[in-house]
mmCIF file of C-alpha atoms in Angstrom:
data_model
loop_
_atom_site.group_PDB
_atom_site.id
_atom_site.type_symbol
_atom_site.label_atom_id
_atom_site.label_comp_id
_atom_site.label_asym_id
_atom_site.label_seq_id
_atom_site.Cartn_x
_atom_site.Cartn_y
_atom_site.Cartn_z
ATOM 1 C CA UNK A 158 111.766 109.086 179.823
ATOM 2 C CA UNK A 159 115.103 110.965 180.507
ATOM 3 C CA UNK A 160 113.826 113.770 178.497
ATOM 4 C CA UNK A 161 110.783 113.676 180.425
ATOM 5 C CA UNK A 162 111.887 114.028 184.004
ATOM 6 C CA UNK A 163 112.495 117.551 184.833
ATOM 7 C CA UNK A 164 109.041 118.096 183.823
ATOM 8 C CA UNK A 165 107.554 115.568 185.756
ATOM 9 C CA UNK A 166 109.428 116.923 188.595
ATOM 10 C CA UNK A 167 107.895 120.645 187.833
ATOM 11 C CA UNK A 168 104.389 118.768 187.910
ATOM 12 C CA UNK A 169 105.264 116.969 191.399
ATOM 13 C CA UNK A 170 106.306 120.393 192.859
ATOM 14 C CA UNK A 171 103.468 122.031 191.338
ATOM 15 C CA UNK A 172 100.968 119.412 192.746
ATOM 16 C CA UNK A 173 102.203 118.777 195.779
ATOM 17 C CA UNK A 174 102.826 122.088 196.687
ATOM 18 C CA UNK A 175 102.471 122.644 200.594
ATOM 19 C CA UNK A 176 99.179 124.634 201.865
ATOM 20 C CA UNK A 177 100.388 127.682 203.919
ATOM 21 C CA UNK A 178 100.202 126.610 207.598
ATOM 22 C CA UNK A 179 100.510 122.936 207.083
ATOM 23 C CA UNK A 180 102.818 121.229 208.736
ATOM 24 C CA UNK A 181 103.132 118.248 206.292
ATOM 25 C CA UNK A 182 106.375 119.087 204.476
ATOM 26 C CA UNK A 183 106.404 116.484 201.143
ATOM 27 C CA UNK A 184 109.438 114.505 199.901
ATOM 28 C CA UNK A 185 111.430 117.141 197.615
ATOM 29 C CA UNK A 186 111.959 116.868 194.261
ATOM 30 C CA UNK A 187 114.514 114.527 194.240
ATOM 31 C CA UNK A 188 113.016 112.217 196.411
ATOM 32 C CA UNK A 189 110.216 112.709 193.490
ATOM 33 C CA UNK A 190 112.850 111.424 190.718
ATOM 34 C CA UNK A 191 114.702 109.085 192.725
ATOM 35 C CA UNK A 192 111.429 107.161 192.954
ATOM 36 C CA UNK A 193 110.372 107.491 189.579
ATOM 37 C CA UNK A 194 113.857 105.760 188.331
ATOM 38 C CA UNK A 195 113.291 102.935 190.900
ATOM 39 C CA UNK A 196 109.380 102.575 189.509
ATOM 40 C CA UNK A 197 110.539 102.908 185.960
ATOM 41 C CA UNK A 198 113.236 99.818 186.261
ATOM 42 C CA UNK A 199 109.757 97.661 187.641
ATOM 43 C CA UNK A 200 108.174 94.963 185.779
ATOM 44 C CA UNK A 201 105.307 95.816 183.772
ATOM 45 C CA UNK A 202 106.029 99.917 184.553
ATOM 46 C CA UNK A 203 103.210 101.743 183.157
ATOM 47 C CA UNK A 204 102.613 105.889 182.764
ATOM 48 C CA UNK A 205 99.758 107.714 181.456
ATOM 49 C CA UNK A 206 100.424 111.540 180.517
ATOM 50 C CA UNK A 207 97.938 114.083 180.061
ATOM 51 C CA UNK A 208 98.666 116.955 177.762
ATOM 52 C CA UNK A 209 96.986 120.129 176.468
ATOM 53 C CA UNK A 210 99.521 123.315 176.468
ATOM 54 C CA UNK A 211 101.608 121.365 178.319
ATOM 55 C CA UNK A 212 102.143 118.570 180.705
ATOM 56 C CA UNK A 213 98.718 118.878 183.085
ATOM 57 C CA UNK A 214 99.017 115.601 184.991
ATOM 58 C CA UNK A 215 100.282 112.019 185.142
ATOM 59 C CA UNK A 216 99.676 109.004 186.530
ATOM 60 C CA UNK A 217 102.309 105.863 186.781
ATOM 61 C CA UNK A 218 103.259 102.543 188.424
ATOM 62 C CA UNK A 219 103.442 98.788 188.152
ATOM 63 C CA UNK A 220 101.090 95.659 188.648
ATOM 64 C CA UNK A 221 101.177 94.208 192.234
ATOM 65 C CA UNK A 222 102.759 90.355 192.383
ATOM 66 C CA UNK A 223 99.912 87.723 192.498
ATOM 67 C CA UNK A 224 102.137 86.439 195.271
ATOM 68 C CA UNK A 225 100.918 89.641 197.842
ATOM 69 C CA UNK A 226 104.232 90.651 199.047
ATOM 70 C CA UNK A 227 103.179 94.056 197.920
ATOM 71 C CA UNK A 228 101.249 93.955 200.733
ATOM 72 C CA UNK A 229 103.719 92.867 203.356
ATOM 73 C CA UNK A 230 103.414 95.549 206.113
ATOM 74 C CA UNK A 231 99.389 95.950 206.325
ATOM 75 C CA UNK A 232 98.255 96.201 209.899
ATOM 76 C CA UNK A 233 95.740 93.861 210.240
ATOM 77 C CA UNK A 234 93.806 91.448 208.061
ATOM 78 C CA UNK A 235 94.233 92.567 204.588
ATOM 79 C CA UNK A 236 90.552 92.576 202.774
ATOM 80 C CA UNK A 237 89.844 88.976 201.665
ATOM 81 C CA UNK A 238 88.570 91.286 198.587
ATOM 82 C CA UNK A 239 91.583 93.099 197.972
ATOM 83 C CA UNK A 240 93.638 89.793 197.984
ATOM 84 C CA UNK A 241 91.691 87.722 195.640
ATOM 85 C CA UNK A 242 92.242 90.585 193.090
ATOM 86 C CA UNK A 243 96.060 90.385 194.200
ATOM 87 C CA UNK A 244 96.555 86.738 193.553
ATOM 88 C CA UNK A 245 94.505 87.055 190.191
ATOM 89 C CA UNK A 246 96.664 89.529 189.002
ATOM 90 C CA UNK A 247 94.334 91.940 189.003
ATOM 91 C CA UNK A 248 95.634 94.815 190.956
ATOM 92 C CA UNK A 249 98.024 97.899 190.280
ATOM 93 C CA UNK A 250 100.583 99.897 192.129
ATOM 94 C CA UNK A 251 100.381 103.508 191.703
ATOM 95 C CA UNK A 252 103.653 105.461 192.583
ATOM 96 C CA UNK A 253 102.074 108.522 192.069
ATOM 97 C CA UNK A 254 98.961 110.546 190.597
ATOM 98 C CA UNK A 255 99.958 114.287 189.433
ATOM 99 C CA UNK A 256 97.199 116.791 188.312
ATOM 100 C CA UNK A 257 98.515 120.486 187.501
ATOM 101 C CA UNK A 258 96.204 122.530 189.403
ATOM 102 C CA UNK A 259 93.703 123.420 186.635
ATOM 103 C CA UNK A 260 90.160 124.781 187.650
ATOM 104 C CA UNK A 261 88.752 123.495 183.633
ATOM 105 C CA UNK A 262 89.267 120.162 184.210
ATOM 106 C CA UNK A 263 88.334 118.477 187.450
ATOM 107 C CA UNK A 264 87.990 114.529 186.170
ATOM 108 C CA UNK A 265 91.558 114.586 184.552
ATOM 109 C CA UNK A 266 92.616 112.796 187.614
ATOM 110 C CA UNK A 267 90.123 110.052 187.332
ATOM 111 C CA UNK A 268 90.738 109.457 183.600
ATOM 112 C CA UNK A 269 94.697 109.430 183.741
ATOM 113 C CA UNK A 270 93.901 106.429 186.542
ATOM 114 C CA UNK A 271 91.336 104.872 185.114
ATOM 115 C CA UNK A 272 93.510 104.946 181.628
ATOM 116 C CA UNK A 273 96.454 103.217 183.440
ATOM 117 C CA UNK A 274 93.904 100.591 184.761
ATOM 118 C CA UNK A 275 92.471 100.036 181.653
ATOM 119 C CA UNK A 276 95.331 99.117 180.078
ATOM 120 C CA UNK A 277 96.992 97.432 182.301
ATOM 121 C CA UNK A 278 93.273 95.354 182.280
ATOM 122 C CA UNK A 279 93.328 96.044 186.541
ATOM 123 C CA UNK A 280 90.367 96.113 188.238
ATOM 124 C CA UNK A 281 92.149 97.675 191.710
ATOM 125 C CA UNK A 282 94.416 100.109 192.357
ATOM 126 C CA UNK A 283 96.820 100.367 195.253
ATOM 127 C CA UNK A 284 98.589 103.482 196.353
ATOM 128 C CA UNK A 285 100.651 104.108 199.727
ATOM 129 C CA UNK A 286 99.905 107.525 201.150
ATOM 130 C CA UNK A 287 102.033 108.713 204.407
ATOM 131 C CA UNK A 288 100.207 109.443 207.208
ATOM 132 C CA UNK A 289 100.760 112.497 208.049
ATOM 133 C CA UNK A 290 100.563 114.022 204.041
ATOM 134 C CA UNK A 291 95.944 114.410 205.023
ATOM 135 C CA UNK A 292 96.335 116.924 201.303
ATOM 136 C CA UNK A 293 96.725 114.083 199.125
ATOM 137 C CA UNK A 294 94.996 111.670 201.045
ATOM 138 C CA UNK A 295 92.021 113.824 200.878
ATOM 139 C CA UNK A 296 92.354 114.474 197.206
ATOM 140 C CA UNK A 297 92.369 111.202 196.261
ATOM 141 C CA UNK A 298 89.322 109.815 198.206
ATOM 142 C CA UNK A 299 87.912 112.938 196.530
ATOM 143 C CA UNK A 300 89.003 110.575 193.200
ATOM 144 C CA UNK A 301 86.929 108.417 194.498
ATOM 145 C CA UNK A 302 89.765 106.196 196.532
ATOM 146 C CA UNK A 303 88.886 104.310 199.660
ATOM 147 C CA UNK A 304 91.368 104.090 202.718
ATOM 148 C CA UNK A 305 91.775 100.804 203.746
ATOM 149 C CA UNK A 306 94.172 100.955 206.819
ATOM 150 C CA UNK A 307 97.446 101.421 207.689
ATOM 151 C CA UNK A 308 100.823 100.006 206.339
ATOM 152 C CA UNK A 309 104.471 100.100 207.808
ATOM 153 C CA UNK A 310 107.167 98.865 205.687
ATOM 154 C CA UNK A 311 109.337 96.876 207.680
ATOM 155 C CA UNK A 312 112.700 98.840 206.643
ATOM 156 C CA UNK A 313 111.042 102.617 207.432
ATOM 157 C CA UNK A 314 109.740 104.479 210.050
ATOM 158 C CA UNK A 315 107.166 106.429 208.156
ATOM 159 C CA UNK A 316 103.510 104.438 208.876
ATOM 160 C CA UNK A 317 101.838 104.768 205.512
ATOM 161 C CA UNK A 318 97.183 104.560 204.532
ATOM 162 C CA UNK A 319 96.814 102.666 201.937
ATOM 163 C CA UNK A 320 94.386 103.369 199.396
ATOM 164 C CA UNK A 321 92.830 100.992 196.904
ATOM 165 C CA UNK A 322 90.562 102.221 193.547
ATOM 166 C CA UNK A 323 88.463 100.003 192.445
ATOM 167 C CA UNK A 324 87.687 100.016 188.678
ATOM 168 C CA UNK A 325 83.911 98.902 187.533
ATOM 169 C CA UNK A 326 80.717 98.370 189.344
ATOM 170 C CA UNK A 327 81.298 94.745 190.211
ATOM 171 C CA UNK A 328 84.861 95.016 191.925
ATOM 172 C CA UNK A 329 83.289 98.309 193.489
ATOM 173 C CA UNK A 330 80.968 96.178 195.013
ATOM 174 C CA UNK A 331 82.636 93.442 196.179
ATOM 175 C CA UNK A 332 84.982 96.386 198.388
ATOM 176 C CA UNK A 333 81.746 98.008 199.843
ATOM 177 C CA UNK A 334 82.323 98.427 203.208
ATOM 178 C CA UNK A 335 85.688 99.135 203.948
ATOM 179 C CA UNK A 336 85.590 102.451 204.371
ATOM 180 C CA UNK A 337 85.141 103.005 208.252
ATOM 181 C CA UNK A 338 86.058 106.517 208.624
ATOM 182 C CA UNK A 339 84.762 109.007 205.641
ATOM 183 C CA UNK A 340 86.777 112.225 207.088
ATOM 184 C CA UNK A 341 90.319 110.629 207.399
ATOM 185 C CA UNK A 342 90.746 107.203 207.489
ATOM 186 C CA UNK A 343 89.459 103.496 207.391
ATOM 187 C CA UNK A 344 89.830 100.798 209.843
ATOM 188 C CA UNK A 345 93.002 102.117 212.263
ATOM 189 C CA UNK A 346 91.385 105.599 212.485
ATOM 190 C CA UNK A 347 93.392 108.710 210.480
#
């Protein structure tokens, strides 16, 4: 990994690089490492990387505790869906999803997470998206994520969506529904 992470950082600030006129300004770079080392150090850490002439995206994180603390911070009534999958060990954190800007290659995102999944045998993922970042939460329900709500962690003052991915036509069917809001948000508005 350590010889890995100044590229990783290039793809975060690549990625995640801020639209002219938005005024979402993303964690820097080091906030981009910092939580890669904390993710790393997790149980059951996983990272898929996707290659051709170089480093083109990644995707990486750790499976959710069956005990839901994970979730500790939803507002509301967390999915009775999204917690059976929790408690059956089923579901996935992702820290992040990075796709190099690449006009060839349009479902690289979708196979680097549905990789991870796959071998981490998850049928849900789980990502935490701030608020105010509408870039990335767009891309990903363009990945086909669905926006379940709002989270605060308890500690933080930034009020996160969170975003599940549900892997397979069965566990995609069991979350039908959630989505509330198709433009920006599910159940708490955007």
């Amino acid at each position: 990994m350590e010889g890995l992470c100044e590229d990783l950082a290039d793809l975060y600030a690549e990625s995640r690089a801020t639209a002219p006129g938005d005024p979402y300004r993303r964690p820097g770079r080091q906030n981009f490492l910092n939580r890669l080392t904390t993710d790393v150090r997790r149980p059951g850490f996983g990272m898929v990387i996707a290659e051709m002439d170089g480093l083109m995206g990644c995707a990486f994180g750790f499976p959710v505790r069956g005990d839901g603390s994970w979730w500790f911070g939803f507002d509301g009534a967390l999915p009775r869906s999204i917690g059976q999958l929790t408690v059956s060990d089923r579901a996935f954190a992702f820290g992040d999803i990075l796709i190099r800007p690449h006009p060839q290659d349009r479902g690289l995102a979708r196979r680097v997470q549905e990789r991870l999944l796959t071998d981490h045998q998850a049928s849900l993922g789980a990502m935490l998206v701030d608020r105010a970042d509408r870039a990335t939460s767009a891309a990903l329900r363009s990945w086909g994520w669905l926006d379940i709500g709002e989270f605060r962690r308890p500690a933080g003052p930034i009020t996160f969506r969170a975003l599940v991915f549900p892997v397979g036509e069965r566990t995609t069917a069991r979350l039908e529904g959630l989505v509330t809001t198709p433009g920006g948000g599910g159940p708490g508005g955007p």
